[in-house]
């Protein structure tokens, strides 16, 4: 509060010290005949951004008179105030204030009359359709009665360089001025659009990348100029506030990037000047940085980065073009000429901003004029470059023709020698082919032997398991036969004795007594129980044997070369029966079978896959747990409309990343020497691939392994052929 009070006190003292200075009044009759009224304006820049309109209004001494027709307020965050007096000495009932700079952010107009203050605000971020005049210039109507005098304050704020070409005009003259401005801009944009479409057509005709890069450059230069002149906001994004506020900077950066990319491509800088080429690439990074700075909210900083980098790039490209031209790249002269014209137009435009040259239609549109000439000359440069390359190509073809003719002569001379050598070499090749065929035959035999070796290993494991599994029920049956024969013999003796007693002439009571005594002597009731128990044991042994034989029949599948519709759950059960002896009553097998459809497959080959995976899991469990319990193999089956899924999980030793990467490679094994051939998982992988399926795995070292098999329900022969 104390600082604000001191500031107000300073303003009051300054106002008192300047109270004797007369304020000049602008006569409407004079103003409407002039382009700009800059020299009749008074300016104050509030860098604190804290002063309100009432404070500005009551502090006339802070204003300084302008000395130029067009005010140049530079780039700053300050609130820029402009004050002037108007007196209507005409019969007009209103006059229009025209600020013909379309890229200002905010303009506030305060009209101070005797009894009231009218205020109007136009913001570049507002919807364009809400402006009193649907034009990119800032246009305000000031109602005035005859001989009425008003005091006007204009508050201007922008994050970019502020130029204020302010004029007063009748409504008719305003429409005439903006119509002329729009015509000039439309003419320029038309030229640029024609050049863009023309060169785009040539690109699709020639497929020369330089034309595409030129079109990219031309597009951004055109859009940048259209944005600076307010056409983009007016016609392309009238309802988009963010684009209206930021596209000047974005277009400036993108047009700079387009310019650099075209320069690098057209001038072949990486060939003729690699170091300067790297410097050009670095300036692209600066432009990208400016866009990032803009996006994070530092708009003035981004604007300064774009401006400074643009000045540096303009000079750098001039240097690069000169260096490349000096190194005898002929098309560079056209580029150098066009860029010199454009660079001169930029100098004129900047000189206009600082009052070195007058502010008029030519200096205001010098950049558009320069860029239009540049676009035309660059198009000529591209055409000239194509002609140069065409001549070089024709010369190269002529030289190639001469070389080809000379080579043809040499070839004819060498043909005789070559024919002799070919004949000799043919004999040698025939001998080599015979040796090669022999070697290939040996390789095929070796491969077949390796596959057979894996099958024999599995068969050995299978045979051992079957022998063990069948031996138990057979032993059980065999051990029950002798007691059963003894009991049957005793039963026959009982029957004979009962028959003998029954046929005797003894009384009925005596017969019954003798039979009961004999039955008690022979322990007849226990004999019946024992015979029934022995028969049940024999039946169970026979059933178990039949079950094993059935599992063996399902597992073996002699029809491996024919597609069959088979039950995957049945194949898994048959495999578990075969390897039951490996479980040693220590490993728990958990089955969670889904209700699977029958699938088209080679059942015997799939059973071999299941055997390899489950036996490997059992091996990993034994390696982890030894003779201790705790091992588990879990089998889950499921399906969807087109696929059947089999998950086989064990809680064994697991695998590391290196082992997982190699598990399906032929001859790779983690088992000890003599325990495996290393072909089991390779055969499993190829078998699943033959079924057009997929096999994948998940494993954690020390925790276990999961194999996931995905098989199609319908086997597609076409897919097999193409694979």
XYZ file of C-alpha atoms in Angstrom:
723
model
C 0.000 0.000 0.000
C 2.803 2.417 0.839
C 4.453 1.838 -2.583
C 1.149 2.392 -4.377
C 0.588 5.615 -2.430
C 4.038 6.926 -3.355
C 3.394 6.060 -7.013
C 0.090 7.968 -6.980
C 1.772 10.910 -5.277
C 4.460 10.950 -7.984
C 1.796 10.941 -10.691
C -0.026 13.846 -9.034
C 3.179 15.921 -8.769
C 4.085 15.070 -12.362
C 0.614 16.033 -13.499
C 0.868 19.332 -11.617
C 4.223 20.104 -13.188
C 2.741 19.565 -16.660
C -0.668 21.121 -16.067
C 0.256 24.190 -18.036
C 0.904 22.216 -21.234
C -1.892 22.516 -23.730
C -3.440 19.350 -25.144
C -3.779 19.465 -28.901
C -7.183 18.590 -30.324
C -7.491 16.561 -33.526
C -10.012 18.026 -35.912
C -12.043 15.341 -37.658
C -11.932 17.232 -40.959
C -8.137 17.033 -40.962
C -7.811 13.492 -39.569
C -10.054 11.808 -42.128
C -7.805 13.081 -44.915
C -4.639 11.655 -43.380
C -3.485 8.032 -43.273
C -2.232 8.047 -39.678
C -2.495 10.433 -36.715
C 0.541 9.122 -34.814
C 2.158 12.553 -34.319
C -0.990 13.841 -32.602
C -0.996 11.071 -30.021
C 0.339 10.949 -26.470
C 1.842 7.715 -25.127
C 2.515 6.154 -21.740
C 3.829 2.612 -21.023
C 2.768 1.258 -17.618
C 5.416 -1.371 -16.898
C 3.873 -2.100 -13.488
C 0.582 -3.137 -15.146
C -1.209 -1.933 -12.000
C -2.653 1.469 -12.934
C -6.376 1.587 -13.537
C -8.115 3.743 -16.121
C -9.222 6.257 -13.483
C -5.616 6.654 -12.311
C -4.390 7.077 -15.888
C -7.157 9.577 -16.643
C -6.293 11.772 -13.667
C -2.559 11.769 -14.445
C -2.140 13.629 -17.752
C 1.471 14.522 -17.030
C 2.705 10.956 -17.455
C 2.019 10.989 -21.189
C 4.641 11.929 -23.776
C 3.903 13.090 -27.250
C 4.666 10.733 -30.139
C 7.132 11.852 -32.788
C 6.245 9.310 -35.521
C 3.228 8.688 -37.703
C 3.124 5.022 -36.646
C 3.884 4.211 -33.012
C 6.441 1.493 -32.313
C 6.035 0.335 -28.707
C 8.415 -2.645 -28.918
C 7.943 -5.993 -27.146
C 7.000 -5.947 -23.470
C 4.318 -7.012 -21.019
C 3.507 -3.360 -20.204
C 0.061 -1.835 -20.512
C 0.483 0.674 -23.356
C -1.743 3.761 -23.131
C -2.437 6.194 -25.991
C -4.374 9.421 -25.442
C -5.806 11.974 -27.886
C -8.595 14.552 -28.217
C -11.096 14.652 -31.093
C -13.356 17.533 -32.085
C -16.052 17.014 -34.679
C -15.956 20.031 -36.978
C -17.925 18.236 -39.708
C -21.508 17.149 -40.317
C -20.627 13.508 -39.671
C -22.423 11.767 -36.812
C -19.605 9.284 -36.206
C -15.996 8.574 -37.116
C -14.202 5.199 -37.200
C -10.936 4.584 -35.357
C -8.808 2.162 -37.422
C -5.828 0.327 -35.858
C -4.585 -1.661 -38.846
C -2.454 -4.215 -36.976
C -4.211 -7.593 -36.761
C -1.835 -9.352 -34.325
C -2.362 -7.196 -31.204
C -3.743 -9.223 -28.304
C -6.129 -6.750 -26.637
C -7.315 -3.207 -27.458
C -9.511 -1.203 -25.024
C -11.016 2.117 -26.153
C -12.272 4.597 -23.523
C -14.291 7.616 -24.776
C -14.527 10.315 -22.099
C -17.453 12.672 -22.469
C -18.718 15.364 -20.122
C -20.952 13.139 -18.075
C -19.900 9.604 -18.833
C -17.204 7.239 -20.078
C -17.883 4.698 -22.829
C -15.570 1.697 -23.166
C -15.176 -0.915 -25.886
C -12.863 -3.937 -25.854
C -11.727 -6.075 -28.784
C -9.509 -9.070 -28.046
C -7.692 -11.239 -30.529
C -8.688 -14.265 -28.437
C -12.416 -13.500 -28.650
C -14.577 -15.172 -31.213
C -14.039 -13.304 -34.460
C -17.741 -13.204 -35.191
C -18.347 -11.037 -32.099
C -16.366 -8.087 -33.434
C -18.362 -4.985 -34.486
C -16.620 -5.218 -37.876
C -15.924 -8.730 -39.250
C -12.373 -7.776 -40.164
C -8.923 -8.496 -38.772
C -8.175 -4.787 -38.144
C -9.278 -3.231 -34.866
C -12.148 -0.900 -35.869
C -14.115 1.245 -33.399
C -17.023 3.574 -34.152
C -16.900 6.840 -32.165
C -20.267 8.648 -32.134
C -19.868 12.424 -32.219
C -22.313 15.273 -32.403
C -21.397 18.339 -34.379
C -18.753 20.449 -32.579
C -18.558 17.846 -29.805
C -15.110 17.215 -28.312
C -14.159 13.959 -26.574
C -11.049 12.632 -24.925
C -10.029 9.121 -26.019
C -7.756 6.605 -24.308
C -6.556 3.454 -26.059
C -5.072 0.665 -23.964
C -3.020 -1.836 -25.986
C -1.487 -5.082 -24.722
C 0.410 -7.709 -26.670
C 3.146 -10.258 -26.127
C 4.563 -9.455 -29.561
C 6.032 -6.332 -31.085
C 3.439 -3.569 -31.042
C 3.091 -1.285 -34.046
C 0.138 1.114 -33.905
C -0.891 2.483 -37.310
C -3.836 4.530 -35.986
C -6.117 6.481 -38.269
C -9.524 8.199 -38.228
C -11.811 7.827 -41.218
C -15.362 7.831 -42.398
C -17.140 4.517 -42.669
C -16.909 4.720 -46.464
C -13.149 5.317 -46.379
C -12.662 2.496 -43.869
C -14.366 0.027 -46.173
C -12.288 1.339 -49.073
C -9.037 0.963 -47.100
C -9.759 -2.551 -45.840
C -10.944 -3.589 -49.302
C -7.646 -2.441 -50.814
C -5.696 -4.201 -48.050
C -7.664 -7.424 -48.544
C -7.135 -7.242 -52.318
C -3.367 -6.929 -51.908
C -3.301 -9.800 -49.435
C -5.536 -11.990 -51.611
C -3.318 -11.322 -54.636
C -0.254 -12.356 -52.665
C -1.909 -15.477 -51.239
C -3.128 -16.378 -54.724
C 0.418 -16.239 -56.102
C 1.720 -18.404 -53.257
C -1.136 -20.901 -53.631
C -0.531 -21.186 -57.392
C 3.179 -21.820 -56.785
C 2.321 -24.397 -54.118
C -0.104 -26.335 -56.327
C 2.165 -26.058 -59.384
C 5.185 -27.491 -57.565
C 3.047 -30.128 -55.840
C 1.885 -31.258 -59.286
C 5.506 -31.405 -60.472
C 6.416 -33.473 -57.405
C 3.759 -36.094 -58.215
C 5.050 -36.085 -61.809
C 8.786 -36.317 -61.103
C 8.832 -37.714 -57.546
C 11.748 -35.350 -56.848
C 11.930 -34.924 -53.064
C 13.114 -31.305 -53.383
C 9.694 -30.309 -54.724
C 7.953 -31.855 -51.717
C 10.279 -30.036 -49.313
C 9.663 -26.820 -51.268
C 5.887 -27.295 -50.955
C 6.290 -27.795 -47.200
C 8.325 -24.584 -46.988
C 5.889 -22.663 -49.236
C 2.887 -23.814 -47.170
C 4.276 -22.536 -43.863
C 5.539 -19.250 -45.327
C 2.094 -18.636 -46.837
C 0.283 -19.560 -43.627
C 2.652 -17.348 -41.607
C 1.982 -14.308 -43.792
C -1.758 -15.029 -43.772
C -1.627 -15.166 -39.960
C 0.402 -11.953 -39.640
C -2.125 -10.220 -41.907
C -5.071 -11.563 -39.882
C -6.516 -13.714 -42.672
C -5.998 -16.991 -40.794
C -7.931 -15.813 -37.745
C -10.624 -14.365 -39.937
C -11.166 -17.328 -42.246
C -9.455 -20.443 -40.799
C -10.012 -20.333 -37.029
C -12.469 -17.515 -36.228
C -13.807 -19.408 -33.179
C -10.528 -20.770 -31.773
C -9.012 -18.528 -29.088
C -5.832 -20.533 -28.535
C -4.879 -20.567 -32.198
C -5.697 -16.877 -32.518
C -3.300 -16.062 -29.664
C -0.422 -18.416 -30.511
C -0.356 -19.226 -34.225
C 1.828 -16.207 -35.066
C 4.672 -17.746 -33.067
C 3.957 -21.322 -34.189
C 3.794 -20.320 -37.852
C 6.984 -18.296 -37.485
C 8.807 -21.299 -36.039
C 7.404 -23.749 -38.589
C 8.152 -21.488 -41.547
C 11.707 -21.191 -40.224
C 11.982 -24.988 -39.997
C 10.566 -25.308 -43.518
C 13.078 -22.770 -44.823
C 16.002 -24.599 -43.223
C 14.865 -28.027 -44.474
C 14.471 -26.693 -48.025
C 17.889 -25.023 -47.872
C 19.535 -28.241 -46.669
C 17.777 -30.305 -49.330
C 18.155 -27.945 -52.302
C 21.721 -26.807 -51.605
C 22.926 -30.332 -50.720
C 24.600 -28.858 -47.651
C 25.523 -32.239 -46.196
C 27.636 -32.810 -49.305
C 29.018 -29.335 -50.004
C 29.246 -27.911 -46.465
C 28.762 -30.528 -43.707
C 29.678 -28.212 -40.817
C 27.291 -25.464 -41.862
C 24.685 -28.173 -42.410
C 25.044 -29.230 -38.771
C 24.643 -25.592 -37.725
C 21.420 -25.370 -39.753
C 20.121 -28.493 -38.030
C 20.940 -26.870 -34.677
C 18.754 -23.865 -35.544
C 15.857 -26.281 -36.143
C 16.330 -27.311 -32.509
C 16.074 -23.649 -31.466
C 12.748 -23.298 -33.306
C 11.445 -26.461 -31.646
C 12.550 -25.023 -28.294
C 10.540 -21.839 -28.972
C 7.398 -23.921 -29.550
C 8.002 -25.809 -26.282
C 8.526 -22.503 -24.429
C 5.246 -21.241 -25.913
C 3.345 -24.362 -24.851
C 4.517 -24.079 -21.236
C 3.266 -20.489 -21.054
C 6.183 -18.132 -21.811
C 4.788 -16.464 -24.901
C 6.988 -13.285 -24.945
C 10.130 -15.387 -24.506
C 9.036 -17.690 -27.328
C 8.387 -14.676 -29.573
C 11.863 -13.276 -28.894
C 13.478 -16.676 -29.541
C 11.706 -16.946 -32.912
C 12.708 -13.399 -33.908
C 16.357 -13.701 -32.876
C 16.700 -17.151 -34.455
C 15.012 -15.931 -37.658
C 17.556 -13.115 -37.972
C 20.424 -15.528 -37.380
C 19.013 -18.108 -39.827
C 18.537 -15.459 -42.537
C 22.201 -14.508 -42.383
C 23.340 -18.128 -42.028
C 21.412 -19.245 -45.128
C 22.961 -16.392 -47.130
C 26.405 -17.606 -46.060
C 25.583 -21.254 -46.807
C 24.192 -20.413 -50.266
C 27.318 -18.386 -51.090
C 29.654 -21.184 -49.902
C 27.775 -23.819 -51.924
C 27.738 -21.550 -55.001
C 31.503 -21.031 -54.677
C 31.899 -24.805 -54.726
C 30.458 -24.925 -58.257
C 26.928 -26.105 -57.484
C 25.232 -24.163 -60.288
C 21.597 -24.220 -58.976
C 22.770 -22.322 -55.882
C 22.919 -19.051 -57.877
C 19.120 -19.050 -58.290
C 18.712 -19.772 -54.597
C 21.168 -17.011 -53.717
C 19.290 -14.520 -55.908
C 15.860 -15.404 -54.481
C 17.094 -15.368 -50.892
C 18.824 -11.997 -51.434
C 15.518 -10.505 -52.621
C 13.665 -11.987 -49.628
C 16.367 -10.858 -47.203
C 16.199 -7.320 -48.645
C 12.407 -7.313 -48.179
C 12.873 -8.289 -44.511
C 15.348 -5.439 -44.046
C 12.839 -2.988 -45.539
C 10.094 -4.346 -43.267
C 12.266 -4.033 -40.144
C 13.494 -0.576 -41.197
C 9.867 0.490 -41.435
C 9.281 -0.635 -37.834
C 12.099 1.615 -36.604
C 11.242 4.643 -38.772
C 14.250 4.347 -41.077
C 11.935 4.169 -44.090
C 8.395 5.531 -44.240
C 5.405 3.410 -43.203
C 3.363 2.882 -46.379
C 1.715 0.119 -48.394
C 5.020 -0.961 -49.975
C 7.033 -1.141 -46.750
C 4.081 -2.695 -44.891
C 3.787 -5.496 -47.494
C 7.472 -5.742 -48.381
C 7.791 -9.207 -46.844
C 4.847 -10.525 -48.885
C 6.328 -8.995 -52.035
C 9.757 -10.443 -51.269
C 8.394 -13.893 -50.393
C 6.303 -13.951 -53.596
C 9.376 -13.155 -55.704
C 11.347 -15.680 -53.691
C 8.733 -18.400 -54.310
C 8.834 -17.719 -58.052
C 12.640 -17.672 -58.264
C 12.940 -20.808 -56.122
C 10.529 -22.538 -58.481
C 12.815 -21.472 -61.348
C 15.759 -22.740 -59.326
C 14.136 -26.155 -58.936
C 13.448 -26.304 -62.665
C 17.030 -25.258 -63.400
C 18.298 -27.887 -61.038
C 16.304 -30.572 -62.853
C 17.738 -29.408 -66.185
C 21.238 -29.497 -64.741
C 20.707 -32.966 -63.353
C 19.206 -34.050 -66.688
C 22.304 -32.873 -68.576
C 24.546 -34.573 -66.044
C 22.493 -37.741 -66.435
C 22.741 -37.611 -70.250
C 26.503 -37.089 -70.033
C 26.740 -39.936 -67.559
C 24.695 -42.175 -69.865
C 26.964 -41.284 -72.809
C 30.024 -42.157 -70.773
C 28.340 -45.341 -69.619
C 27.578 -46.241 -73.260
C 31.229 -45.812 -74.207
C 32.297 -47.917 -71.265
C 29.695 -50.543 -72.196
C 31.005 -50.700 -75.785
C 34.561 -51.105 -74.555
C 33.422 -53.774 -72.124
C 31.602 -55.571 -74.944
C 34.843 -55.714 -76.943
C 36.741 -57.068 -73.982
C 33.999 -59.606 -73.325
C 34.140 -60.914 -76.888
C 37.885 -61.393 -76.565
C 37.483 -63.212 -73.306
C 34.640 -65.462 -74.467
C 36.932 -68.011 -76.061
C 39.062 -68.293 -72.946
C 35.974 -68.408 -70.749
C 34.358 -71.170 -72.779
C 37.431 -73.315 -72.302
C 37.476 -72.609 -68.596
C 33.743 -73.261 -68.349
C 34.173 -76.665 -69.942
C 36.919 -77.514 -67.471
C 34.924 -76.139 -64.595
C 31.833 -78.084 -65.658
C 33.681 -81.337 -65.220
C 34.878 -80.207 -61.782
C 31.345 -79.151 -60.812
C 29.914 -82.511 -61.778
C 32.377 -84.171 -59.451
C 31.627 -81.595 -56.728
C 27.870 -82.133 -57.175
C 28.268 -85.844 -56.658
C 30.187 -85.172 -53.440
C 27.582 -82.622 -52.379
C 24.707 -85.034 -53.016
C 26.493 -87.645 -50.963
C 26.990 -85.146 -48.130
C 23.324 -84.087 -48.241
C 22.248 -87.712 -48.092
C 24.485 -88.218 -45.051
C 22.967 -85.129 -43.412
C 19.427 -86.398 -44.028
C 20.358 -89.755 -42.552
C 21.941 -88.046 -39.541
C 18.856 -85.871 -39.034
C 16.597 -88.910 -39.255
C 18.820 -90.754 -36.785
C 18.639 -87.834 -34.346
C 14.842 -87.721 -34.507
C 14.699 -91.494 -34.136
C 17.067 -91.206 -31.174
C 14.657 -88.836 -29.450
C 11.766 -91.162 -30.249
C 13.717 -94.128 -28.888
C 14.503 -92.179 -25.719
C 10.811 -91.457 -25.256
C 9.991 -95.080 -26.143
C 12.460 -96.305 -23.534
C 10.846 -94.071 -20.949
C 7.429 -95.273 -22.168
C 8.422 -98.965 -22.016
C 9.787 -98.626 -18.491
C 6.614 -96.929 -17.359
C 4.305 -99.466 -18.994
C 6.284 -102.382 -17.582
C 6.080 -100.896 -14.098
C 2.400 -100.007 -14.354
C 1.291 -103.365 -15.762
C 3.527 -105.382 -13.381
C 1.671 -104.160 -10.262
C -1.856 -105.347 -11.232
C -0.459 -108.566 -12.779
C 1.402 -109.349 -9.538
C -1.782 -108.650 -7.631
C -3.748 -111.065 -9.835
C -0.993 -113.708 -9.624
C -0.770 -113.501 -5.839
C -4.544 -113.996 -5.545
C -4.724 -117.090 -7.795
C -3.128 -119.614 -5.333
C -5.369 -118.685 -2.341
C -8.378 -118.704 -4.660
C -7.511 -122.242 -5.898
C -7.182 -123.420 -2.283
C -10.491 -121.849 -1.274
C -12.282 -123.273 -4.324
C -10.905 -126.759 -3.471
C -12.193 -126.409 0.082
C -15.539 -125.192 -1.225
C -15.798 -128.256 -3.480
C -15.020 -130.493 -0.481
C -17.818 -128.815 1.481
C -20.207 -129.348 -1.401
C -19.231 -133.077 -1.624
C -19.699 -133.560 2.130
C -23.065 -131.818 2.135
C -24.131 -133.988 -0.817
C -22.996 -137.167 1.008
C -24.865 -136.230 4.203
C -27.927 -135.230 2.219
C -28.121 -138.606 0.456
C -27.633 -140.612 3.687
C -30.598 -142.314 5.409
C -30.230 -140.366 8.660
C -33.062 -138.335 10.050
C -33.576 -134.779 8.874
C -32.516 -133.237 12.169
C -29.393 -135.399 12.190
C -28.516 -134.318 8.653
C -28.882 -130.657 9.538
C -26.799 -131.093 12.681
C -23.956 -132.858 10.795
C -23.958 -130.221 7.989
C -23.809 -127.321 10.483
C -20.993 -128.989 12.404
C -19.012 -129.527 9.191
C -19.573 -125.950 8.031
C -18.376 -124.683 11.397
C -15.371 -126.968 11.181
C -14.474 -125.639 7.711
C -15.265 -122.005 8.745
C -17.605 -121.809 5.747
C -18.709 -118.182 6.331
C -15.119 -116.867 6.281
C -14.426 -119.023 3.230
C -17.175 -117.198 1.273
C -15.875 -113.813 2.370
C -12.293 -114.688 1.372
C -13.348 -115.987 -2.060
C -15.313 -112.774 -2.723
C -12.342 -110.623 -1.651
C -9.922 -112.564 -3.877
C -12.269 -112.281 -6.876
C -12.569 -108.502 -6.346
C -8.778 -108.175 -6.241
C -8.416 -110.135 -9.470
C -11.133 -107.969 -11.079
C -9.407 -104.734 -10.000
C -6.060 -105.944 -11.343
C -7.616 -106.902 -14.649
C -9.428 -103.535 -14.877
C -6.252 -101.617 -14.112
C -4.412 -103.610 -16.771
C -7.192 -102.910 -19.284
C -7.047 -99.193 -18.415
C -3.283 -99.111 -18.978
C -3.630 -100.966 -22.269
C -6.350 -98.509 -23.358
C -4.125 -95.546 -22.396
C -1.268 -97.100 -24.346
C -3.509 -97.551 -27.391
C -4.697 -93.912 -27.212
C -1.179 -92.630 -26.649
C 0.512 -94.597 -29.406
C -1.947 -93.722 -32.258
C -0.632 -95.589 -35.262
C -2.486 -93.144 -37.588
C -0.028 -90.254 -37.189
C -0.040 -89.274 -40.862
C -3.819 -88.761 -40.982
C -5.803 -85.896 -39.504
C -8.279 -87.123 -36.885
C -10.895 -85.473 -34.736
C -9.581 -86.235 -31.269
C -10.307 -85.398 -27.624
C -7.361 -83.462 -26.122
C -8.444 -84.328 -22.549
C -8.336 -88.044 -23.432
C -4.834 -87.656 -24.878
C -3.629 -85.905 -21.714
C -5.086 -88.679 -19.527
C -3.400 -91.374 -21.624
C -0.074 -89.531 -21.296
C -0.458 -89.331 -17.501
C -1.154 -93.076 -17.371
C 2.009 -93.761 -19.348
C 4.237 -91.665 -17.060
C 2.475 -92.512 -13.806
C 5.548 -94.386 -12.583
C 7.616 -91.158 -12.801
C 5.356 -89.494 -10.209
C 6.535 -91.920 -7.493
C 3.449 -91.107 -5.394
C 5.216 -87.843 -4.385
C 4.120 -85.507 -7.162
C 0.490 -84.357 -7.136
C -1.257 -84.020 -10.518
C -4.144 -81.523 -10.611
C -6.469 -81.641 -13.607
C -8.905 -78.840 -14.462
C -10.384 -79.953 -17.768
C -12.815 -77.863 -19.752
C -15.567 -79.376 -21.888
C -13.486 -79.283 -25.066
C -14.720 -79.836 -28.604
C -13.021 -82.473 -30.742
C -10.227 -80.887 -32.796
C -8.625 -81.844 -36.103
C -5.066 -82.978 -35.319
C -2.447 -85.704 -35.388
C -3.235 -87.238 -31.950
C -0.108 -89.366 -31.633
C 2.175 -86.403 -32.333
C 0.329 -84.206 -29.794
C 0.602 -86.959 -27.168
C 4.379 -86.946 -27.783
C 4.354 -83.169 -27.125
C 2.432 -83.652 -23.857
C 4.839 -86.423 -22.823
C 7.909 -84.236 -23.472
C 6.534 -81.222 -21.564
C 5.180 -83.184 -18.558
C 8.301 -85.361 -18.252
C 10.487 -82.211 -18.333
C 8.310 -80.719 -15.583
C 8.673 -83.883 -13.482
C 12.443 -83.750 -14.009
C 12.509 -80.109 -12.797
C 10.375 -81.007 -9.734
C 12.665 -83.941 -8.808
C 15.680 -81.646 -9.180
C 14.094 -79.151 -6.771
C 12.405 -81.413 -4.186
C 14.394 -84.687 -4.483
C 12.625 -87.411 -2.520
C 10.609 -84.895 -0.464
C 6.920 -84.278 -1.204
C 5.606 -80.906 -2.425
C 5.890 -81.257 -6.199
C 2.822 -80.461 -8.284
C 1.905 -80.637 -11.966
C -1.234 -78.716 -12.917
C -3.035 -79.192 -16.242
C -5.803 -76.775 -17.316
C -7.722 -76.981 -20.596
C -10.161 -74.439 -22.004
C -11.442 -73.214 -25.362
C -13.159 -70.462 -27.291
C -15.007 -70.575 -30.606
C -11.918 -71.274 -32.717
C -9.114 -72.421 -30.399
C -8.305 -74.924 -27.651
C -5.849 -73.909 -24.910
C -3.698 -76.261 -22.795
C -1.729 -74.930 -19.818
C 0.793 -77.296 -18.209
C 2.380 -75.851 -15.063
C 4.968 -77.254 -12.674
C 6.529 -75.856 -9.496
C 10.009 -77.105 -10.293
C 13.308 -75.253 -10.642
C 12.116 -72.820 -13.346
C 14.366 -71.204 -15.967
C 16.319 -67.988 -16.381
C 16.015 -65.656 -19.406
C 18.972 -67.242 -21.204
C 17.499 -70.753 -20.932
C 14.042 -69.550 -22.022
C 15.513 -68.028 -25.184
C 17.147 -71.345 -26.139
C 14.577 -73.887 -24.911
C 13.170 -74.624 -28.381
C 16.568 -74.832 -30.103
C 17.658 -78.291 -31.314
C 20.221 -80.086 -29.087
C 19.798 -77.624 -26.214
C 19.238 -79.346 -22.871
C 19.691 -78.550 -19.192
C 19.885 -82.231 -18.269
C 23.059 -84.094 -17.474
C 24.939 -85.978 -20.180
C 23.065 -89.173 -21.038
C 19.731 -87.950 -19.610
C 18.386 -86.294 -22.787
C 19.112 -85.620 -26.448
C 18.047 -81.963 -26.484
C 15.507 -82.613 -29.256
C 12.327 -83.038 -27.203
C 11.243 -79.395 -27.017
C 12.416 -78.718 -30.580
C 10.190 -81.557 -31.812
C 7.337 -80.228 -29.641
C 7.711 -76.743 -31.142
C 7.705 -78.051 -34.721
C 4.734 -80.335 -34.006
C 2.625 -77.428 -32.689
C 3.710 -75.310 -35.677
C 2.623 -78.140 -37.996
C -0.824 -77.892 -36.355
C -0.869 -74.115 -37.110
C -0.823 -73.537 -33.378
C 1.320 -71.581 -30.966
C 3.404 -72.627 -27.977
C 4.675 -70.115 -25.431
C 6.042 -70.226 -21.930
C 6.394 -68.287 -18.698
C 9.016 -69.219 -16.165
C 10.520 -67.823 -12.964
C 13.810 -69.204 -11.711
C 13.238 -71.178 -8.522
C 9.417 -71.035 -8.763
C 8.369 -73.092 -11.774
C 7.390 -73.069 -15.437
C 4.145 -72.747 -17.397
C 3.717 -73.886 -21.012
C 0.715 -72.567 -22.960
C -0.381 -74.370 -26.126
C -2.894 -72.781 -28.492
C -4.386 -75.146 -31.094
C -7.023 -74.323 -33.742
C -10.181 -76.426 -33.631
C -10.207 -76.625 -37.445
C -6.884 -77.451 -39.067
C -6.289 -75.087 -42.027
C -4.276 -76.857 -44.711
C -3.671 -73.599 -46.625
C -1.900 -72.045 -43.676
C 0.323 -75.084 -43.383
C 1.295 -74.915 -47.037
C 2.221 -71.218 -46.881
C 4.121 -71.543 -43.673
